[in-house]
XYZ file of C-alpha atoms in Angstrom:
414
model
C -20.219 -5.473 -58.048
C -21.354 -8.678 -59.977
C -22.098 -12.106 -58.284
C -21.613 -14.762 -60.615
C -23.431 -17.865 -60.744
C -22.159 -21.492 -61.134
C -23.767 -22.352 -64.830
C -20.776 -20.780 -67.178
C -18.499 -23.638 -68.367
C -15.308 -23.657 -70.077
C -15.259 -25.116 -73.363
C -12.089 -27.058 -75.092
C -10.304 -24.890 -77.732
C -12.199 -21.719 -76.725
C -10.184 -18.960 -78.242
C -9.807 -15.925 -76.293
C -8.593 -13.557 -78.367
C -5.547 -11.300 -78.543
C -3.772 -10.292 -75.203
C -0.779 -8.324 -74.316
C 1.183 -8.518 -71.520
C 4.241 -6.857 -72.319
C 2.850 -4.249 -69.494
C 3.759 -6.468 -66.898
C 7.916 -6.625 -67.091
C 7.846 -9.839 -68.631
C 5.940 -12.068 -70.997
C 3.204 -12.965 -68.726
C 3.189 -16.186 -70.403
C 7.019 -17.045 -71.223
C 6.871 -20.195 -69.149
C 3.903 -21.813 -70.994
C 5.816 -21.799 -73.939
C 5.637 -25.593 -74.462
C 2.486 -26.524 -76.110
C 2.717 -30.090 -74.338
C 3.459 -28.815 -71.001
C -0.306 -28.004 -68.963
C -0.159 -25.561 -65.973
C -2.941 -27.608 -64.163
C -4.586 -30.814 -64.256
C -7.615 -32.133 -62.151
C -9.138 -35.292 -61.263
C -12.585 -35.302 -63.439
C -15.382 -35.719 -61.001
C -17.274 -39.019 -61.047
C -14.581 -40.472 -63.374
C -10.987 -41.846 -63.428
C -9.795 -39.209 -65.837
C -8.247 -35.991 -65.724
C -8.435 -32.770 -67.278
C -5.261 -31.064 -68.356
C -5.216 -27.464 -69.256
C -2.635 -25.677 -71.262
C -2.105 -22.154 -73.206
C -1.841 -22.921 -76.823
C -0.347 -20.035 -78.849
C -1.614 -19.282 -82.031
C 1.383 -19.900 -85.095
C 3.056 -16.448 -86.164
C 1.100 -14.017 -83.484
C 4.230 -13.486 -81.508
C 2.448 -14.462 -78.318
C -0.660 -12.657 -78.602
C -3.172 -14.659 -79.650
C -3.459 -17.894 -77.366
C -6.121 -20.495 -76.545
C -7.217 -21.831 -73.461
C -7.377 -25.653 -74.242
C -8.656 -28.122 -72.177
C -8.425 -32.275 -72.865
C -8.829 -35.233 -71.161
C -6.316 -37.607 -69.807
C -5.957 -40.841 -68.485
C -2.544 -41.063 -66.985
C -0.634 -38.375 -65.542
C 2.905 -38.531 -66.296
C 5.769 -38.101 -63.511
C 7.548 -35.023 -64.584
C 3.295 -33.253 -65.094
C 2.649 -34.531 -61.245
C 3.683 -31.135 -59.753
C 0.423 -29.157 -61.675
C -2.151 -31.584 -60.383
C -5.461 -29.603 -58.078
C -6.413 -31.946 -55.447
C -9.957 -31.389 -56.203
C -12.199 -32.865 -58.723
C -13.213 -29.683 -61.905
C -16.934 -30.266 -63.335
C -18.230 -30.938 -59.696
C -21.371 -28.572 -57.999
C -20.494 -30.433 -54.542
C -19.042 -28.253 -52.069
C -17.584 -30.274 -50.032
C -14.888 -30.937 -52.543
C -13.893 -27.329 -52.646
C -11.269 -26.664 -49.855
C -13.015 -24.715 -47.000
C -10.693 -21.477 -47.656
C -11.935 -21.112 -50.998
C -15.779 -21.217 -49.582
C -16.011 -17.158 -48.934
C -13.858 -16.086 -52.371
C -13.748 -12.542 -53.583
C -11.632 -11.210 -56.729
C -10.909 -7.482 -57.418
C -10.192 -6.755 -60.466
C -8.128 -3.524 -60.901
C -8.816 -1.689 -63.986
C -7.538 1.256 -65.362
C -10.456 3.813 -65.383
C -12.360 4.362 -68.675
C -10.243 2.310 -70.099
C -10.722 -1.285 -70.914
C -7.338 -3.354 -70.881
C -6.163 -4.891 -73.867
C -5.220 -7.787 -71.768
C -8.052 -10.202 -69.893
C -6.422 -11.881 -66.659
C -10.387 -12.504 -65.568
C -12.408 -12.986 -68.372
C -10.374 -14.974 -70.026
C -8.671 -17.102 -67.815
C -9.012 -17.408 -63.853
C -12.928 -16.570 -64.176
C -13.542 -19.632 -66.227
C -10.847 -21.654 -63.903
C -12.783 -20.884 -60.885
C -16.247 -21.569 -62.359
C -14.526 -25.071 -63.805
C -14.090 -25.940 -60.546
C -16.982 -25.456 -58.823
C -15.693 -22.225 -56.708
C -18.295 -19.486 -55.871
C -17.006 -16.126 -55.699
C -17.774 -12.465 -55.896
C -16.088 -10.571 -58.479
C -15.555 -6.771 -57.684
C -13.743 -4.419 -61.028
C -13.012 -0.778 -59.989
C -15.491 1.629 -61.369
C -13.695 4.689 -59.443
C -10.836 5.139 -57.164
C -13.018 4.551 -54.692
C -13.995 0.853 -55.212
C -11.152 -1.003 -53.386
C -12.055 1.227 -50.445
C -15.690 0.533 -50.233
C -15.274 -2.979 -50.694
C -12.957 -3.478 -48.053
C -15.106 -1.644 -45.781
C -17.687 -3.752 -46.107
C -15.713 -6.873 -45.107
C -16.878 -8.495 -41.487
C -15.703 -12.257 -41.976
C -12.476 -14.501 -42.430
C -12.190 -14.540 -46.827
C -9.732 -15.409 -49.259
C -9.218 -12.203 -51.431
C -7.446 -12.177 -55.272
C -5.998 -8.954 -55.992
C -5.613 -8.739 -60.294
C -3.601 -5.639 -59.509
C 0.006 -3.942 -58.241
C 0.600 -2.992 -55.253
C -1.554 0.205 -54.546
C -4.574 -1.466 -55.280
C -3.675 -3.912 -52.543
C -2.696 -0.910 -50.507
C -5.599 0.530 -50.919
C -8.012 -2.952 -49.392
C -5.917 -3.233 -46.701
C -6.195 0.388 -45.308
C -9.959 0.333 -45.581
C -10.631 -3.149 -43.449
C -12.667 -2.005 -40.968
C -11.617 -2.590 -37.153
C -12.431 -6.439 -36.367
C -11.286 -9.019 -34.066
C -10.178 -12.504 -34.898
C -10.583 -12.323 -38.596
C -8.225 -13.023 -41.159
C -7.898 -12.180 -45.015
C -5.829 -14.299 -47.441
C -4.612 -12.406 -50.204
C -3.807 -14.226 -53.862
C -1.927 -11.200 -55.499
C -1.742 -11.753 -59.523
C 0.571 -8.909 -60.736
C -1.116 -7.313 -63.318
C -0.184 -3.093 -62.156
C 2.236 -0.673 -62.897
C 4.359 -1.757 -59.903
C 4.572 -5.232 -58.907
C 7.041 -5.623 -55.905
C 4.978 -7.460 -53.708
C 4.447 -10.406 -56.303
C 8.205 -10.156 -57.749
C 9.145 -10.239 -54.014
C 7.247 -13.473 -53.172
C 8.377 -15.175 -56.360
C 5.437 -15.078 -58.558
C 6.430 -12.790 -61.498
C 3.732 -14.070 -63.735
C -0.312 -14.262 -63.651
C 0.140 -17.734 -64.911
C 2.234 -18.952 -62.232
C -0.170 -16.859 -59.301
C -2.995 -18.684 -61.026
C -1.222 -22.264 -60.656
C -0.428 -21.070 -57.296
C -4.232 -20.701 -56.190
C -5.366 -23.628 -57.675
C -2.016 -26.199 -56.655
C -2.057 -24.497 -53.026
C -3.358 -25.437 -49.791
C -4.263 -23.194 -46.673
C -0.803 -23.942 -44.889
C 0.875 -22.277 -47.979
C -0.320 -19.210 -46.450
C 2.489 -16.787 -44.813
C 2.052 -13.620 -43.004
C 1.661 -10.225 -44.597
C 3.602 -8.319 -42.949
C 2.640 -4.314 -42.994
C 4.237 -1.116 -41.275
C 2.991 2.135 -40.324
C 4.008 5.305 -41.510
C 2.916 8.096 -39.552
C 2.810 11.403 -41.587
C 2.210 15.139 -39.354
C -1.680 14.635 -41.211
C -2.197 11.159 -41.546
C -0.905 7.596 -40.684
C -1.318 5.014 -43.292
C 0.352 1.393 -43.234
C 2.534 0.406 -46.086
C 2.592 -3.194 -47.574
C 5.539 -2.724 -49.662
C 7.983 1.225 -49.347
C 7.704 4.422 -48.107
C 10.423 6.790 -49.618
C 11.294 9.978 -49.886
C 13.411 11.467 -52.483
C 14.452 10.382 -56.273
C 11.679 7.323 -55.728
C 8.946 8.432 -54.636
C 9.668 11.924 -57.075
C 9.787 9.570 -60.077
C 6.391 7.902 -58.966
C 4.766 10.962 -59.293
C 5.927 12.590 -61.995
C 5.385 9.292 -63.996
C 1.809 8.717 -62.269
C -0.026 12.164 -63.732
C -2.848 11.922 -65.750
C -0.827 13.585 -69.012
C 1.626 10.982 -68.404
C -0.613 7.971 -68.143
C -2.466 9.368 -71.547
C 0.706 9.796 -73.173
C 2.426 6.788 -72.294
C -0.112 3.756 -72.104
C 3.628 1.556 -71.060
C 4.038 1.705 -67.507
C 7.877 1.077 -67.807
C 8.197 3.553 -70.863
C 6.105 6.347 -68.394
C 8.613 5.023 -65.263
C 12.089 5.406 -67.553
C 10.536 8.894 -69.000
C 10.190 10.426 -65.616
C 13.633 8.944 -64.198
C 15.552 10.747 -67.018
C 13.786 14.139 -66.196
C 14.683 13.456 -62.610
C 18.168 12.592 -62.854
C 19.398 14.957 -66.276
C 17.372 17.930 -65.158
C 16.188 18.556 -61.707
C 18.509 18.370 -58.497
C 17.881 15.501 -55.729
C 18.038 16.954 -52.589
C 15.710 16.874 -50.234
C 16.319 18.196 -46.835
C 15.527 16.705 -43.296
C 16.925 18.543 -40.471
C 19.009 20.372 -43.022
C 20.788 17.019 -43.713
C 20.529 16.847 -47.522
C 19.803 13.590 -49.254
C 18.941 12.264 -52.707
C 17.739 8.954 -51.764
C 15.398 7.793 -48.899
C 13.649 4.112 -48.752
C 12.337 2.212 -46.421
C 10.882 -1.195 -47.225
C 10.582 -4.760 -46.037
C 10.710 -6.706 -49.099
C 13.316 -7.245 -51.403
C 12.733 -6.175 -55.033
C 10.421 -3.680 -56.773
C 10.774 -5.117 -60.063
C 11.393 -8.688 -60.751
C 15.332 -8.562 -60.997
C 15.644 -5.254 -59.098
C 16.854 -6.268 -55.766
C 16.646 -3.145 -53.551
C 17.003 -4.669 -50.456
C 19.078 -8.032 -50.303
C 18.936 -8.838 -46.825
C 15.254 -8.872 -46.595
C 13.845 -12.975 -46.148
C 11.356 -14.201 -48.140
C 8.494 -15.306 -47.713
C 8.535 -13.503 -44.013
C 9.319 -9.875 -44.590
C 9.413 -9.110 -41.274
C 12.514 -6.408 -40.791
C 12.567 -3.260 -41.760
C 15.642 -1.974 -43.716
C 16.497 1.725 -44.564
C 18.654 2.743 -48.037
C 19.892 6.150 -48.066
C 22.236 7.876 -50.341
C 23.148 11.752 -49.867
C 23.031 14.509 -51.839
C 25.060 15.319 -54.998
C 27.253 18.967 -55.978
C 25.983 18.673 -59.731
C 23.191 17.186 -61.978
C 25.681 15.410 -64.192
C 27.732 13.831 -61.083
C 24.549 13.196 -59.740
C 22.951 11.418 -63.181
C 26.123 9.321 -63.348
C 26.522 8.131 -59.952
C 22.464 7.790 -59.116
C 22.352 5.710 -62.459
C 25.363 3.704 -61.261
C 23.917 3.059 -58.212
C 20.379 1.754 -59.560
C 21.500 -0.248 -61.993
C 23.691 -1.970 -59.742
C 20.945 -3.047 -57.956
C 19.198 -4.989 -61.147
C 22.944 -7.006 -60.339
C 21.902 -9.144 -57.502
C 21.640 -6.231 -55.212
C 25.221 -5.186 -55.386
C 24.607 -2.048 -54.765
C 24.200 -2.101 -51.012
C 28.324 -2.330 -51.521
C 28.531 1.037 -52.429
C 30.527 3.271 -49.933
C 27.765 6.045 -51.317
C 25.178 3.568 -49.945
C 23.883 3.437 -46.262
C 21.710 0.118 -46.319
C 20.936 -1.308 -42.105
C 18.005 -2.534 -40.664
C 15.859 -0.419 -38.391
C 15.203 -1.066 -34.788
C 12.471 0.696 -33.215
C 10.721 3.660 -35.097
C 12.494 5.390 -37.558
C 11.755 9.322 -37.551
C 12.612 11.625 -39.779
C 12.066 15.259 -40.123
C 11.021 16.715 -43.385
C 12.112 20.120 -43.052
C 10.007 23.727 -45.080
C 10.741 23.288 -48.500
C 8.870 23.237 -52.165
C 5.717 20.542 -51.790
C 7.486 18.653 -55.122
C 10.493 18.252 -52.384
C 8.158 16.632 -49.346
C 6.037 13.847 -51.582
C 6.715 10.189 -50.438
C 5.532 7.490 -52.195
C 4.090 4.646 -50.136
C 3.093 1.671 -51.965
C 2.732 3.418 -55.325
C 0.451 6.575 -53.435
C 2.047 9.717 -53.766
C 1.455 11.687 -50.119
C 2.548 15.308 -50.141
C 3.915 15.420 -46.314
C 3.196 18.968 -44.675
C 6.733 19.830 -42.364
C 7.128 17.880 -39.380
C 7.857 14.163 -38.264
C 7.266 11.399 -40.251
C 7.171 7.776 -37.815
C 7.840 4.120 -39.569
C 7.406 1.632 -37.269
C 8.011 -1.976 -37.142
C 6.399 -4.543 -39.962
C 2.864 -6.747 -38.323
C 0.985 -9.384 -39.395
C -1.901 -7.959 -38.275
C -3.949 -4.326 -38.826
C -7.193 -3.201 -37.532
C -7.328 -6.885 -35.654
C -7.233 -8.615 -39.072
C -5.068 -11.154 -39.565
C -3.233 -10.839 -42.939
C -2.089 -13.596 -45.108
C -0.564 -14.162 -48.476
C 0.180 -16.488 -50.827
C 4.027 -16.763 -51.957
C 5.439 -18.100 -55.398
């Protein structure tokens, strides 16, 4: 863990280097494009100027080398109004910074023994935050363990930024040790292999979470809404899905340590495993002896950006549960034709839930379902990215909460 102090200071035209984000669906930065456009400006403290920050792409680097620039301003013009902090930048007083940003924490979800070729911290939001005066304690994961320990730690009402998908924010949650009338606000900046949370609330981008923090007030704050899932082991509660079948098979077999050495890509690792699922091994997975290929439950409504699983799910408040199934098919090329019909009907507006091959509802009560004795590869679910071999028995979803272990959970929508 490292505390950092209040002296750093951004500087105008720092450069900050190359950074990718193809890894993240979608040009992390595609709508700074315009060079005159900033994505914040602040009142200067002790002055009647503002600051107006923008990205500032190098000529010819194909948006990879970028600046962080930084001038001053004396008039804010009409159409620039919406990116203006209502706080003062360059000030030490306190007072000025709103009283939900007062107990800050960031975790910063890095890939193991790896360091990414992108920056989302060092060079952008850390600099931001120290800008503008807020404290905070910045936390990177140095084993699979960190989020956990963190989290455990936790005993008072914070505003948490997860630089992360949606395991990593998994992860926090299930750790928070029982407390009573707490809350944690969560500031989720996709920057994992699955986003679905953030592409769910609207903020595809870690520029636009970023503007979100800094442009947002405590009553932008909505529910997080979480569900259990009670395996015959262990009962964990998802943020995001628990499924069972070509999903959750796909997450694993793209998740494996050959495959994330091989394939640095998330999406080329996710689109490698889905062929070897669909053109080569059979979907069926059996509950009861009811055969299916297909198995999802989930609260929110898209696990990519423009993948709209589930249609009827309300943003910002995800709080129904809906079910997808789709049975079994007779062969691996009917079943490789239809399954890829089916998913990629969903990347149109969620048409898929038309599909007389589709059973899409909303659950009422506790869902149970029976995983019957079959090959472990056959009983792995995949809740919120975390692959969970299920031993036979009952699995229990209940209904979505806005609270868990007494905490009351909060997020930040686009």
């Amino acid at each position: 863990m490292h505390i950092y102090s209040m002296s750093h200071k951004i500087h105008k035209n720092v450069t900050f280097g190359q950074s990718e984000f193809h890894l993240l669906g979608t040009h992390w930065l595609v709508s700074m494009s315009k060079e005159e456009e900033p994505f914040l400006i602040a009142p200067v403290a002790n002055s009647d100027e503002f600051y107006a920050y923008k990205i500032i792409f190098k000529p010819d680097s194909g948006g990879k080398e970028w600046q962080l620039d930084r001038s001053i301003i004396k008039t804010i013009p009409e159409e620039h109004r919406q990116f203006v902090v209502k706080y003062p930048a360059g000030s030490v007083n306190q007072n000025l910074v709103p009283q939900f940003l007062r107990n800050f924490t960031v975790l910063d979800s890095r890939s193991i023994g790896k360091m990414p070729k992108r920056d989302i911290f060092f060079d952008l939001l850390g600099p931001l935050l120290r800008e503008f005066g807020i404290h905070y304690v910045y936390v990177a994961t140095t084993s699979l363990d960190t989020l956990r320990s963190h989290a455990s730690s936790f005993t008072d009402t914070s505003t948490v930024t997860v630089i992360g998908g949606d395991t990593s924010l998994h992860e926090f949650v299930n750790a928070l040790p029982p407390m009573q009338n707490k809350s944690v606000r969560f500031v989720v900046i996709p920057a994992g292999s699955g986003n679905a949370l953030a592409n769910s609330l609207g903020t595809h981008t870690p520029i636009h979470a970023i503007q979100r923090l800094f442009l947002s007030g405590l009553e932008n704050f909505v529910p997080l809404m979480t569900f259990p899932v009670q395996f015959p082991h262990i009962t964990t509660q998802a943020i995001v899905v628990a499924s069972w079948g070509l999903h959750s098979r796909l997450v694993a077999d793209a998740d494996t340590p050959e495959m994330r050495e091989r394939y640095e890509d998330a999406t080329e690792r996710f689109q490698v495993a889905a062929r070897k699922n669909l053109d080569e091994i059979e979907q069926k997975y059996s509950s009861n002896n009811v055969l299916h290929s297909y198995l999802l439950f989930t609260c929110v409504s898209h696990l990519e950006e423009s993948f709209n699983i589930s249609p009827l799910a309300s943003p910002p408040l995800f709080d129904k549960l809906f079910r997808l199934r789709i049975g079994p098919y007779e062969t691996i090329a009917e079943q490789k034709t239809q399954l890829m019909k089916i998913m990629m009907s969903a990347y149109d507006d969620g048409k898929h839930i038309q599909n007389e091959e589709v059973e899409y509802d909303q659950v009422v009560g506790t869902a149970i379902i029976t995983v019957d004795d079959q090959p472990e590869p056959m009983r792995q679910w995949c809740v919120d990215g975390k692959i969970v071999v299920c031993p036979p028995g009952q699995v229990k979803i209940g209904q979505p909460q806005p609270t868990f272990n007494g905490w009351k959970l909060l997020v930040l929508p686009g």
